[in-house]
Each structure stands twice: as structure tokens, then as C-alpha cells.
Amino acid sequence: MEKWHEHFNEAAMAVNTGEYESAVNNATLCVEAGCTEIDIYSIRGMSYFYLGKYKECVEDLTVFLNEINLDYEIRMNRGLAYKNLGNDQKALDDYNQSLKEAPNYGNCFLNRGYLYYSQKNYPAAISDFINAEKYGSATEDMYWRRAVAYYNSEDKDNSYKDLNSAARLDPERASTHALMGKIEFDKKEYEKAINCLSRAIYLDENDVESYDSRMMAYYYIKKYRESIADGNHLLKLFPERFKAGKNTDDLKTILQFGVNEDNEMVCYILDEDTVYEYPFIL
């Protein structure tokens, strides 16, 4: 047995057990010892990928693909490495070629969908995510991103369906509940919006947009003290936004700022003939 075989076997075992530094070291020794197995480049290339060394990953996977041109999984992984290097076009070229070789490859549809999503090409992202789901590669994050893509494409019904799917898979993701609340708010279903936004705030107490939307929802159903309380919490989270007079339009709509008879800073809100007062919480 040639000397490099031992290093080859060690590298193959190491990559399978997640010991990527060991895999790289043994693969390098294998190559230096005159290895004639082209698979060593896929082993080392994928180890580089998992170590976040994408430039080295691309170099090794390219050597492999020059010999084994039709390995669509390795080609997709090279595309992922290109994406992480910021080279979207080369990533897209690899994804497209992989899908020509394997038209039912769900993971490749998923990753190409992520690429289109990052470019805000929402129709293309939606199409790829549909195929990823069709071929068994749907994830919670995919449902979330497709929901956002639908929302930005003015398809709020399908967006809400995907948000429900995302919430079933990961009920602890605050942004899912926040977007559900935003959709309910847009539909003027303010009570439902408050329920969703409250869940989002429970999961992420620094979610400014959810506080802002819930403040307005409370206002529209005339729960003024709750509305003002959310406004105060916004001021507590980001007082610098408001001390300089940079009030949001919503805060300007709802709140008036002043000092009461006890020289305390307060918020005022006028509803017909009634003035409600609520102290700042800063």
C-alpha cells in the first residue's frame, strides 16, 4: 500500500466525524505524498467549506470538478462557497448547472432561492422555494423568507400561510409573529394584530417595529393608555431618537409631550373632548 493511503483514510474518516482541521491536515499530507485519488480534493474542499475557508474550498472543488464534471452536489457546494465569497454570478452559474444535471435537486432550488432572495428578486425566489418544498427541502427559514417575498410582492394571503408554517416549525422566532401582526394590522384586524405583536414583543423585547405597530393598533381601538404605554416604551428603548425631536410620524399622530402641574414630563393624547395623560418612562 502506498504511503498516501493511510492519510486518505484518515482524512475521509475525519470529515465524516466533523473533525475538519484533521481532515485538511491529512488530505494535505495525502496530496503531498502523491495521492492519485481525485476524491481527496472533494474531501479537503468540503472541510475548508465547513471551516469557513471558502477561497481554498473553491480551489479544491474546482480541481475535483475538472475531473468529475457531473457531480451536481459538489458543484452546488462550490456555488455556496462562491456565494459566501460574494460572487453571486459564479454561484448562480453553479446552481444552474447543478439543476441541469439534477432537475429534482431540492437543496439546490433552496440555495438558489436564497440567492435570489438576497438580491430582492422575489418572484424568482418564490418559484425556487416552491420547487424546494416540492422536492422535500423546505425548512422553517425557507417558509419565513418565502413569506417575506410574498409580502413584498403584495401577496399577503400566501405570506400569512407561510408564516403559519414557519411558526409551526419554530414558534420562538419573533420576526414571524411580527410580520403576522403587520399583515393583520394592514387588514385593520387590530385585535388580532395586537395578539401577534404581543407574542413578537414577548420573544424580543427590543422589537421597536412591533411596539410601534402595537401602539397604533391600540390607538385605533381606543385603548389609549395601552397605546401611550407602548409609546413610552419606545422612548425608553431609543430616547435619543426623540430627545432630538426625531419623533416618528406615528408618535406625532398620537402623542403630545409636555409638563404637568407637578413639573413631571408627560404624554398627552386628545380623544374628542377628553385629554389623557401618561407619565414618561425614561
PDB file of N, CA, C and O in Angstrom, residues 30-58:
ATOM      1  N   CYS A  30      -1.707  13.748   2.242  1.00  0.00           N
ATOM      2  CA  CYS A  30      -2.031  12.778   1.197  1.00  0.00           C
ATOM      3  C   CYS A  30      -1.623  13.297  -0.176  1.00  0.00           C
ATOM      4  O   CYS A  30      -0.998  12.584  -0.979  1.00  0.00           O
ATOM      5  N   VAL A  31      -1.990  14.547  -0.466  1.00  0.00           N
ATOM      6  CA  VAL A  31      -1.648  15.153  -1.760  1.00  0.00           C
ATOM      7  C   VAL A  31      -0.136  15.248  -1.914  1.00  0.00           C
ATOM      8  O   VAL A  31       0.426  14.926  -2.970  1.00  0.00           O
ATOM      9  N   GLU A  32       0.531  15.668  -0.833  1.00  0.00           N
ATOM     10  CA  GLU A  32       1.995  15.822  -0.885  1.00  0.00           C
ATOM     11  C   GLU A  32       2.702  14.485  -1.092  1.00  0.00           C
ATOM     12  O   GLU A  32       3.808  14.434  -1.637  1.00  0.00           O
ATOM     13  N   ALA A  33       2.025  13.414  -0.658  1.00  0.00           N
ATOM     14  CA  ALA A  33       2.627  12.072  -0.808  1.00  0.00           C
ATOM     15  C   ALA A  33       2.323  11.448  -2.160  1.00  0.00           C
ATOM     16  O   ALA A  33       2.659  10.278  -2.399  1.00  0.00           O
ATOM     17  N   GLY A  34       1.672  12.211  -3.051  1.00  0.00           N
ATOM     18  CA  GLY A  34       1.442  11.730  -4.402  1.00  0.00           C
ATOM     19  C   GLY A  34       0.130  11.014  -4.609  1.00  0.00           C
ATOM     20  O   GLY A  34       0.035  10.133  -5.484  1.00  0.00           O
ATOM     21  N   CYS A  35      -0.883  11.389  -3.857  1.00  0.00           N
ATOM     22  CA  CYS A  35      -2.199  10.750  -3.973  1.00  0.00           C
ATOM     23  C   CYS A  35      -2.723  10.824  -5.410  1.00  0.00           C
ATOM     24  O   CYS A  35      -2.655  11.866  -6.070  1.00  0.00           O
ATOM     25  N   THR A  36      -3.282   9.721  -5.873  1.00  0.00           N
ATOM     26  CA  THR A  36      -3.848   9.687  -7.219  1.00  0.00           C
ATOM     27  C   THR A  36      -5.372   9.620  -7.212  1.00  0.00           C
ATOM     28  O   THR A  36      -5.991   9.483  -8.263  1.00  0.00           O
ATOM     29  N   GLU A  37      -5.981   9.715  -6.028  1.00  0.00           N
ATOM     30  CA  GLU A  37      -7.441   9.686  -5.892  1.00  0.00           C
ATOM     31  C   GLU A  37      -7.984  11.117  -5.947  1.00  0.00           C
ATOM     32  O   GLU A  37      -7.714  11.923  -5.047  1.00  0.00           O
ATOM     33  N   ILE A  38      -8.772  11.427  -6.971  1.00  0.00           N
ATOM     34  CA  ILE A  38      -9.305  12.781  -7.121  1.00  0.00           C
ATOM     35  C   ILE A  38     -10.247  13.152  -5.976  1.00  0.00           C
ATOM     36  O   ILE A  38     -10.420  14.334  -5.652  1.00  0.00           O
ATOM     37  N   ASP A  39     -10.824  12.142  -5.308  1.00  0.00           N
ATOM     38  CA  ASP A  39     -11.751  12.413  -4.201  1.00  0.00           C
ATOM     39  C   ASP A  39     -11.097  13.173  -3.053  1.00  0.00           C
ATOM     40  O   ASP A  39     -11.797  13.798  -2.250  1.00  0.00           O
ATOM     41  N   ILE A  40      -9.771  13.111  -2.971  1.00  0.00           N
ATOM     42  CA  ILE A  40      -9.111  13.819  -1.875  1.00  0.00           C
ATOM     43  C   ILE A  40      -9.377  15.317  -1.947  1.00  0.00           C
ATOM     44  O   ILE A  40      -9.441  16.008  -0.932  1.00  0.00           O
ATOM     45  N   TYR A  41      -9.590  15.833  -3.160  1.00  0.00           N
ATOM     46  CA  TYR A  41      -9.857  17.270  -3.307  1.00  0.00           C
ATOM     47  C   TYR A  41     -11.268  17.629  -2.870  1.00  0.00           C
ATOM     48  O   TYR A  41     -11.509  18.725  -2.342  1.00  0.00           O
ATOM     49  N   SER A  42     -12.213  16.711  -3.059  1.00  0.00           N
ATOM     50  CA  SER A  42     -13.563  16.979  -2.550  1.00  0.00           C
ATOM     51  C   SER A  42     -13.581  16.891  -1.030  1.00  0.00           C
ATOM     52  O   SER A  42     -14.272  17.667  -0.358  1.00  0.00           O
ATOM     53  N   ILE A  43     -12.803  15.949  -0.465  1.00  0.00           N
ATOM     54  CA  ILE A  43     -12.722  15.821   0.997  1.00  0.00           C
ATOM     55  C   ILE A  43     -12.116  17.078   1.610  1.00  0.00           C
ATOM     56  O   ILE A  43     -12.658  17.657   2.564  1.00  0.00           O
ATOM     57  N   ARG A  44     -10.994  17.502   1.047  1.00  0.00           N
ATOM     58  CA  ARG A  44     -10.348  18.692   1.605  1.00  0.00           C
ATOM     59  C   ARG A  44     -11.159  19.949   1.302  1.00  0.00           C
ATOM     60  O   ARG A  44     -11.298  20.845   2.156  1.00  0.00           O
ATOM     61  N   GLY A  45     -11.735  20.009   0.106  1.00  0.00           N
ATOM     62  CA  GLY A  45     -12.537  21.183  -0.256  1.00  0.00           C
ATOM     63  C   GLY A  45     -13.729  21.367   0.658  1.00  0.00           C
ATOM     64  O   GLY A  45     -14.021  22.480   1.119  1.00  0.00           O
ATOM     65  N   MET A  46     -14.454  20.281   0.951  1.00  0.00           N
ATOM     66  CA  MET A  46     -15.606  20.391   1.836  1.00  0.00           C
ATOM     67  C   MET A  46     -15.181  20.673   3.265  1.00  0.00           C
ATOM     68  O   MET A  46     -15.902  21.350   4.015  1.00  0.00           O
ATOM     69  N   SER A  47     -14.018  20.173   3.672  1.00  0.00           N
ATOM     70  CA  SER A  47     -13.501  20.506   5.004  1.00  0.00           C
ATOM     71  C   SER A  47     -13.199  21.996   5.098  1.00  0.00           C
ATOM     72  O   SER A  47     -13.528  22.651   6.099  1.00  0.00           O
ATOM     73  N   TYR A  48     -12.608  22.555   4.057  1.00  0.00           N
ATOM     74  CA  TYR A  48     -12.384  24.001   4.017  1.00  0.00           C
ATOM     75  C   TYR A  48     -13.719  24.752   4.101  1.00  0.00           C
ATOM     76  O   TYR A  48     -13.826  25.781   4.773  1.00  0.00           O
ATOM     77  N   PHE A  49     -14.722  24.221   3.414  1.00  0.00           N
ATOM     78  CA  PHE A  49     -16.041  24.883   3.437  1.00  0.00           C
ATOM     79  C   PHE A  49     -16.554  24.989   4.861  1.00  0.00           C
ATOM     80  O   PHE A  49     -16.980  26.063   5.308  1.00  0.00           O
ATOM     81  N   TYR A  50     -16.527  23.877   5.586  1.00  0.00           N
ATOM     82  CA  TYR A  50     -17.071  23.882   6.942  1.00  0.00           C
ATOM     83  C   TYR A  50     -16.206  24.680   7.907  1.00  0.00           C
ATOM     84  O   TYR A  50     -16.693  25.094   8.976  1.00  0.00           O
ATOM     85  N   LEU A  51     -14.963  24.920   7.542  1.00  0.00           N
ATOM     86  CA  LEU A  51     -14.088  25.775   8.349  1.00  0.00           C
ATOM     87  C   LEU A  51     -14.230  27.248   7.967  1.00  0.00           C
ATOM     88  O   LEU A  51     -13.596  28.110   8.574  1.00  0.00           O
ATOM     89  N   GLY A  52     -15.076  27.535   6.965  1.00  0.00           N
ATOM     90  CA  GLY A  52     -15.268  28.915   6.533  1.00  0.00           C
ATOM     91  C   GLY A  52     -14.145  29.440   5.651  1.00  0.00           C
ATOM     92  O   GLY A  52     -14.045  30.646   5.433  1.00  0.00           O
ATOM     93  N   LYS A  53     -13.326  28.549   5.121  1.00  0.00           N
ATOM     94  CA  LYS A  53     -12.229  28.952   4.232  1.00  0.00           C
ATOM     95  C   LYS A  53     -12.690  28.747   2.789  1.00  0.00           C
ATOM     96  O   LYS A  53     -12.329  27.770   2.114  1.00  0.00           O
ATOM     97  N   TYR A  54     -13.490  29.697   2.322  1.00  0.00           N
ATOM     98  CA  TYR A  54     -14.203  29.496   1.067  1.00  0.00           C
ATOM     99  C   TYR A  54     -13.304  29.608  -0.157  1.00  0.00           C
ATOM    100  O   TYR A  54     -13.540  28.923  -1.163  1.00  0.00           O
ATOM    101  N   LYS A  55     -12.282  30.442  -0.100  1.00  0.00           N
ATOM    102  CA  LYS A  55     -11.376  30.558  -1.239  1.00  0.00           C
ATOM    103  C   LYS A  55     -10.670  29.224  -1.483  1.00  0.00           C
ATOM    104  O   LYS A  55     -10.594  28.739  -2.623  1.00  0.00           O
ATOM    105  N   GLU A  56     -10.148  28.611  -0.403  1.00  0.00           N
ATOM    106  CA  GLU A  56      -9.482  27.322  -0.526  1.00  0.00           C
ATOM    107  C   GLU A  56     -10.468  26.235  -0.954  1.00  0.00           C
ATOM    108  O   GLU A  56     -10.125  25.322  -1.718  1.00  0.00           O
ATOM    109  N   CYS A  57     -11.699  26.356  -0.446  1.00  0.00           N
ATOM    110  CA  CYS A  57     -12.743  25.408  -0.842  1.00  0.00           C
ATOM    111  C   CYS A  57     -12.971  25.447  -2.345  1.00  0.00           C
ATOM    112  O   CYS A  57     -12.999  24.390  -3.010  1.00  0.00           O
ATOM    113  N   VAL A  58     -13.137  26.647  -2.901  1.00  0.00           N
ATOM    114  CA  VAL A  58     -13.376  26.781  -4.337  1.00  0.00           C
ATOM    115  C   VAL A  58     -12.215  26.188  -5.127  1.00  0.00           C
ATOM    116  O   VAL A  58     -12.425  25.475  -6.131  1.00  0.00           O
TER     117      VAL A  58
END
